[in-house]
Amino acid sequence: MKQIIEIYGKFLLGLAVLFLFLVLLFTGIQDENGNVGIWHMMGAFLTEEQPEKGSEFVVYVEEGARKRPEIFCRKKEPLLVGSYPASELFGASDCENTELDPVIEGVYDRQGAVEYDIYDAQTGQISFERPGIYLVQLCATDRWNHIKRCRILLPVNGGVA
């Protein structure tokens, strides 16, 4: 019986020490901001360290609301065989209607074969040597790095420009 009381007494003493420690931990300590207890102190610490909710999301919404650049053909009258400046044929603008320079990525014939000798990137000239329908692939990038690619079919009539 003495052994049971001794073990049970140690258990009760340990339980009392644990209870007093927990009471002290949750109510007996206070930080410099007046928060009492470990839960309040940790809660105040974590709310101070967290960034403002939704601040990144607003940036994504604003970025997604901007439209991609628009690429268009400036020439309304029929094209004839000859040489044209690319800036005279094509144009681009961003969502704020700022003028952009479209980049010609390739010129193809009606069957999709690349026409290497039609566009000269150094001079910016497109030279059509024979009538036909040409496919011009263009790309425009605005200052927000929105990229727009498009293909424009250009009919070229006989005659000389």
PDB file of C-alpha atoms in Angstrom:
ATOM      1  CA  MET A   1       0.000   0.000   0.000  1.00  0.00           C
ATOM      2  CA  LYS A   2       2.894   2.280   0.839  1.00  0.00           C
ATOM      3  CA  GLN A   3       4.270   1.729  -2.651  1.00  0.00           C
ATOM      4  CA  ILE A   4       0.929   2.618  -4.301  1.00  0.00           C
ATOM      5  CA  ILE A   5       0.627   5.848  -2.304  1.00  0.00           C
ATOM      6  CA  GLU A   6       4.236   6.718  -3.097  1.00  0.00           C
ATOM      7  CA  ILE A   7       3.753   6.222  -6.885  1.00  0.00           C
ATOM      8  CA  TYR A   8       0.326   7.876  -6.863  1.00  0.00           C
ATOM      9  CA  GLY A   9       1.749  10.808  -4.868  1.00  0.00           C
ATOM     10  CA  LYS A  10       4.581  11.299  -7.354  1.00  0.00           C
ATOM     11  CA  PHE A  11       2.041  11.251 -10.174  1.00  0.00           C
ATOM     12  CA  LEU A  12      -0.143  13.855  -8.432  1.00  0.00           C
ATOM     13  CA  LEU A  13       2.870  16.011  -7.627  1.00  0.00           C
ATOM     14  CA  GLY A  14       4.014  15.870 -11.263  1.00  0.00           C
ATOM     15  CA  LEU A  15       0.500  16.690 -12.451  1.00  0.00           C
ATOM     16  CA  ALA A  16       0.344  19.679 -10.071  1.00  0.00           C
ATOM     17  CA  VAL A  17       3.729  20.972 -11.292  1.00  0.00           C
ATOM     18  CA  LEU A  18       2.616  20.597 -14.916  1.00  0.00           C
ATOM     19  CA  PHE A  19      -0.665  22.403 -14.179  1.00  0.00           C
ATOM     20  CA  LEU A  20       1.136  25.290 -12.439  1.00  0.00           C
ATOM     21  CA  PHE A  21       3.613  25.522 -15.331  1.00  0.00           C
ATOM     22  CA  LEU A  22       0.781  25.722 -17.863  1.00  0.00           C
ATOM     23  CA  VAL A  23      -1.061  28.345 -15.819  1.00  0.00           C
ATOM     24  CA  LEU A  24       2.127  30.368 -15.606  1.00  0.00           C
ATOM     25  CA  LEU A  25       2.738  29.937 -19.331  1.00  0.00           C
ATOM     26  CA  PHE A  26      -0.747  31.023 -20.385  1.00  0.00           C
ATOM     27  CA  THR A  27      -1.419  33.775 -17.845  1.00  0.00           C
ATOM     28  CA  GLY A  28       1.726  34.642 -15.909  1.00  0.00           C
ATOM     29  CA  ILE A  29       3.999  36.135 -18.563  1.00  0.00           C
ATOM     30  CA  GLN A  30       3.645  39.453 -20.315  1.00  0.00           C
ATOM     31  CA  ASP A  31       5.606  40.984 -23.220  1.00  0.00           C
ATOM     32  CA  GLU A  32       6.594  44.615 -23.786  1.00  0.00           C
ATOM     33  CA  ASN A  33       3.386  45.292 -25.789  1.00  0.00           C
ATOM     34  CA  GLY A  34       1.097  44.230 -22.920  1.00  0.00           C
ATOM     35  CA  ASN A  35       0.134  40.837 -24.347  1.00  0.00           C
ATOM     36  CA  VAL A  36      -0.461  38.376 -21.488  1.00  0.00           C
ATOM     37  CA  GLY A  37       0.110  34.672 -22.030  1.00  0.00           C
ATOM     38  CA  ILE A  38       1.910  32.714 -24.702  1.00  0.00           C
ATOM     39  CA  TRP A  39      -1.113  32.513 -27.051  1.00  0.00           C
ATOM     40  CA  HIS A  40      -1.631  36.281 -27.122  1.00  0.00           C
ATOM     41  CA  MET A  41       2.072  36.926 -27.535  1.00  0.00           C
ATOM     42  CA  MET A  42       2.397  34.489 -30.452  1.00  0.00           C
ATOM     43  CA  GLY A  43      -0.796  35.838 -32.018  1.00  0.00           C
ATOM     44  CA  ALA A  44       0.511  39.402 -31.874  1.00  0.00           C
ATOM     45  CA  PHE A  45       3.874  38.303 -33.273  1.00  0.00           C
ATOM     46  CA  LEU A  46       2.361  36.443 -36.205  1.00  0.00           C
ATOM     47  CA  THR A  47      -0.075  39.206 -37.193  1.00  0.00           C
ATOM     48  CA  GLU A  48       2.768  41.726 -37.277  1.00  0.00           C
ATOM     49  CA  GLU A  49       4.884  39.539 -39.550  1.00  0.00           C
ATOM     50  CA  GLN A  50       2.175  38.725 -42.113  1.00  0.00           C
ATOM     51  CA  PRO A  51       1.995  40.862 -45.251  1.00  0.00           C
ATOM     52  CA  GLU A  52      -1.157  42.665 -46.221  1.00  0.00           C
ATOM     53  CA  LYS A  53      -3.740  40.294 -47.626  1.00  0.00           C
ATOM     54  CA  GLY A  54      -4.402  40.596 -51.343  1.00  0.00           C
ATOM     55  CA  SER A  55      -1.671  43.100 -52.173  1.00  0.00           C
ATOM     56  CA  GLU A  56      -0.152  40.757 -54.774  1.00  0.00           C
ATOM     57  CA  PHE A  57      -3.562  39.832 -56.170  1.00  0.00           C
ATOM     58  CA  VAL A  58      -4.362  43.460 -57.025  1.00  0.00           C
ATOM     59  CA  VAL A  59      -1.231  43.620 -59.171  1.00  0.00           C
ATOM     60  CA  TYR A  60      -2.290  40.481 -61.037  1.00  0.00           C
ATOM     61  CA  VAL A  61      -5.778  41.864 -61.637  1.00  0.00           C
ATOM     62  CA  GLU A  62      -4.386  45.135 -63.015  1.00  0.00           C
ATOM     63  CA  GLU A  63      -1.905  43.255 -65.194  1.00  0.00           C
ATOM     64  CA  GLY A  64      -4.585  40.933 -66.533  1.00  0.00           C
ATOM     65  CA  ALA A  65      -6.905  43.831 -67.392  1.00  0.00           C
ATOM     66  CA  ARG A  66      -4.462  45.219 -69.952  1.00  0.00           C
ATOM     67  CA  LYS A  67      -5.135  44.132 -73.501  1.00  0.00           C
ATOM     68  CA  ARG A  68      -2.458  42.673 -75.698  1.00  0.00           C
ATOM     69  CA  PRO A  69      -1.028  44.815 -78.491  1.00  0.00           C
ATOM     70  CA  GLU A  70      -3.027  45.156 -81.696  1.00  0.00           C
ATOM     71  CA  ILE A  71      -1.350  44.528 -85.049  1.00  0.00           C
ATOM     72  CA  PHE A  72      -2.926  45.938 -88.185  1.00  0.00           C
ATOM     73  CA  CYS A  73      -2.322  46.468 -91.889  1.00  0.00           C
ATOM     74  CA  ARG A  74      -2.006  50.152 -92.821  1.00  0.00           C
ATOM     75  CA  LYS A  75      -2.349  49.731 -96.565  1.00  0.00           C
ATOM     76  CA  LYS A  76      -5.991  49.807 -97.678  1.00  0.00           C
ATOM     77  CA  GLU A  77      -5.499  49.956-101.449  1.00  0.00           C
ATOM     78  CA  PRO A  78      -4.387  46.853-103.396  1.00  0.00           C
ATOM     79  CA  LEU A  79      -0.662  46.099-103.444  1.00  0.00           C
ATOM     80  CA  LEU A  80       1.197  45.865-106.720  1.00  0.00           C
ATOM     81  CA  VAL A  81       4.452  44.159-107.600  1.00  0.00           C
ATOM     82  CA  GLY A  82       7.302  46.246-106.194  1.00  0.00           C
ATOM     83  CA  SER A  83       9.070  47.244-103.005  1.00  0.00           C
ATOM     84  CA  TYR A  84       7.429  48.741 -99.906  1.00  0.00           C
ATOM     85  CA  PRO A  85       8.742  49.872 -96.511  1.00  0.00           C
ATOM     86  CA  ALA A  86       7.448  47.520 -93.813  1.00  0.00           C
ATOM     87  CA  SER A  87       6.487  50.490 -91.623  1.00  0.00           C
ATOM     88  CA  GLU A  88       4.198  51.670 -94.443  1.00  0.00           C
ATOM     89  CA  LEU A  89       2.418  48.301 -94.633  1.00  0.00           C
ATOM     90  CA  PHE A  90       2.082  47.263 -90.971  1.00  0.00           C
ATOM     91  CA  GLY A  91       1.565  48.937 -87.619  1.00  0.00           C
ATOM     92  CA  ALA A  92       0.871  48.028 -84.000  1.00  0.00           C
ATOM     93  CA  SER A  93      -0.390  49.761 -80.875  1.00  0.00           C
ATOM     94  CA  ASP A  94      -0.631  48.848 -77.210  1.00  0.00           C
ATOM     95  CA  CYS A  95      -3.583  49.197 -74.804  1.00  0.00           C
ATOM     96  CA  GLU A  96      -2.814  52.914 -74.318  1.00  0.00           C
ATOM     97  CA  ASN A  97      -2.737  53.502 -78.127  1.00  0.00           C
ATOM     98  CA  THR A  98       1.019  54.027 -78.093  1.00  0.00           C
ATOM     99  CA  GLU A  99       2.593  53.230 -81.446  1.00  0.00           C
ATOM    100  CA  LEU A 100       4.709  50.052 -81.494  1.00  0.00           C
ATOM    101  CA  ASP A 101       7.050  48.682 -84.139  1.00  0.00           C
ATOM    102  CA  PRO A 102       5.929  45.236 -85.250  1.00  0.00           C
ATOM    103  CA  VAL A 103       8.659  42.727 -86.052  1.00  0.00           C
ATOM    104  CA  ILE A 104       8.319  40.646 -89.190  1.00  0.00           C
ATOM    105  CA  GLU A 105       9.123  37.060 -88.260  1.00  0.00           C
ATOM    106  CA  GLY A 106       8.625  35.567 -91.689  1.00  0.00           C
ATOM    107  CA  VAL A 107       7.041  35.859 -95.119  1.00  0.00           C
ATOM    108  CA  TYR A 108       5.485  32.774 -96.716  1.00  0.00           C
ATOM    109  CA  ASP A 109       3.859  31.992-100.029  1.00  0.00           C
ATOM    110  CA  ARG A 110       0.317  30.609-100.320  1.00  0.00           C
ATOM    111  CA  GLN A 111       1.530  27.006 -99.851  1.00  0.00           C
ATOM    112  CA  GLY A 112       3.422  27.880 -96.647  1.00  0.00           C
ATOM    113  CA  ALA A 113       6.951  27.828 -98.084  1.00  0.00           C
ATOM    114  CA  VAL A 114       9.294  30.460 -96.660  1.00  0.00           C
ATOM    115  CA  GLU A 115      10.113  33.337 -99.005  1.00  0.00           C
ATOM    116  CA  TYR A 116      13.619  34.306 -97.894  1.00  0.00           C
ATOM    117  CA  ASP A 117      14.338  36.977-100.469  1.00  0.00           C
ATOM    118  CA  ILE A 118      11.184  39.054 -99.971  1.00  0.00           C
ATOM    119  CA  TYR A 119      11.950  40.809 -96.661  1.00  0.00           C
ATOM    120  CA  ASP A 120      15.230  42.598 -95.938  1.00  0.00           C
ATOM    121  CA  ALA A 121      15.485  43.223 -92.172  1.00  0.00           C
ATOM    122  CA  GLN A 122      18.373  45.707 -92.484  1.00  0.00           C
ATOM    123  CA  THR A 123      16.534  48.115 -94.772  1.00  0.00           C
ATOM    124  CA  GLY A 124      13.021  47.239 -93.621  1.00  0.00           C
ATOM    125  CA  GLN A 125      11.845  46.728 -97.215  1.00  0.00           C
ATOM    126  CA  ILE A 126       9.435  44.088 -98.478  1.00  0.00           C
ATOM    127  CA  SER A 127       9.878  43.353-102.196  1.00  0.00           C
ATOM    128  CA  PHE A 128       7.175  41.485-104.080  1.00  0.00           C
ATOM    129  CA  GLU A 129       8.597  40.253-107.394  1.00  0.00           C
ATOM    130  CA  ARG A 130       5.495  38.441-108.646  1.00  0.00           C
ATOM    131  CA  PRO A 131       1.753  38.635-107.979  1.00  0.00           C
ATOM    132  CA  GLY A 132       0.188  36.230-105.517  1.00  0.00           C
ATOM    133  CA  ILE A 133      -1.035  35.920-101.969  1.00  0.00           C
ATOM    134  CA  TYR A 134       1.617  36.177 -99.287  1.00  0.00           C
ATOM    135  CA  LEU A 135       1.356  35.313 -95.602  1.00  0.00           C
ATOM    136  CA  VAL A 136       3.288  37.662 -93.314  1.00  0.00           C
ATOM    137  CA  GLN A 137       3.880  36.634 -89.694  1.00  0.00           C
ATOM    138  CA  LEU A 138       4.272  39.590 -87.322  1.00  0.00           C
ATOM    139  CA  CYS A 139       5.034  40.031 -83.639  1.00  0.00           C
ATOM    140  CA  ALA A 140       4.588  43.072 -81.363  1.00  0.00           C
ATOM    141  CA  THR A 141       5.709  43.480 -77.737  1.00  0.00           C
ATOM    142  CA  ASP A 142       4.533  46.302 -75.474  1.00  0.00           C
ATOM    143  CA  ARG A 143       6.304  47.790 -72.464  1.00  0.00           C
ATOM    144  CA  TRP A 144       4.602  45.291 -70.108  1.00  0.00           C
ATOM    145  CA  ASN A 145       6.077  42.433 -72.183  1.00  0.00           C
ATOM    146  CA  HIS A 146       2.709  41.386 -73.554  1.00  0.00           C
ATOM    147  CA  ILE A 147       3.364  39.648 -76.857  1.00  0.00           C
ATOM    148  CA  LYS A 148       0.965  39.433 -79.770  1.00  0.00           C
ATOM    149  CA  ARG A 149       1.675  37.334 -82.862  1.00  0.00           C
ATOM    150  CA  CYS A 150      -0.499  37.343 -85.921  1.00  0.00           C
ATOM    151  CA  ARG A 151      -0.506  36.367 -89.565  1.00  0.00           C
ATOM    152  CA  ILE A 152      -1.774  38.675 -92.266  1.00  0.00           C
ATOM    153  CA  LEU A 153      -2.626  37.598 -95.801  1.00  0.00           C
ATOM    154  CA  LEU A 154      -1.414  40.136 -98.371  1.00  0.00           C
ATOM    155  CA  PRO A 155      -2.772  39.897-101.910  1.00  0.00           C
ATOM    156  CA  VAL A 156      -0.347  41.330-104.462  1.00  0.00           C
ATOM    157  CA  ASN A 157      -1.813  42.171-107.881  1.00  0.00           C
ATOM    158  CA  GLY A 158      -0.022  42.296-111.210  1.00  0.00           C
ATOM    159  CA  GLY A 159       1.347  45.621-112.378  1.00  0.00           C
ATOM    160  CA  VAL A 160       4.179  47.728-111.044  1.00  0.00           C
ATOM    161  CA  ALA A 161       4.025  50.036-108.034  1.00  0.00           C
TER     162      ALA A 161
END
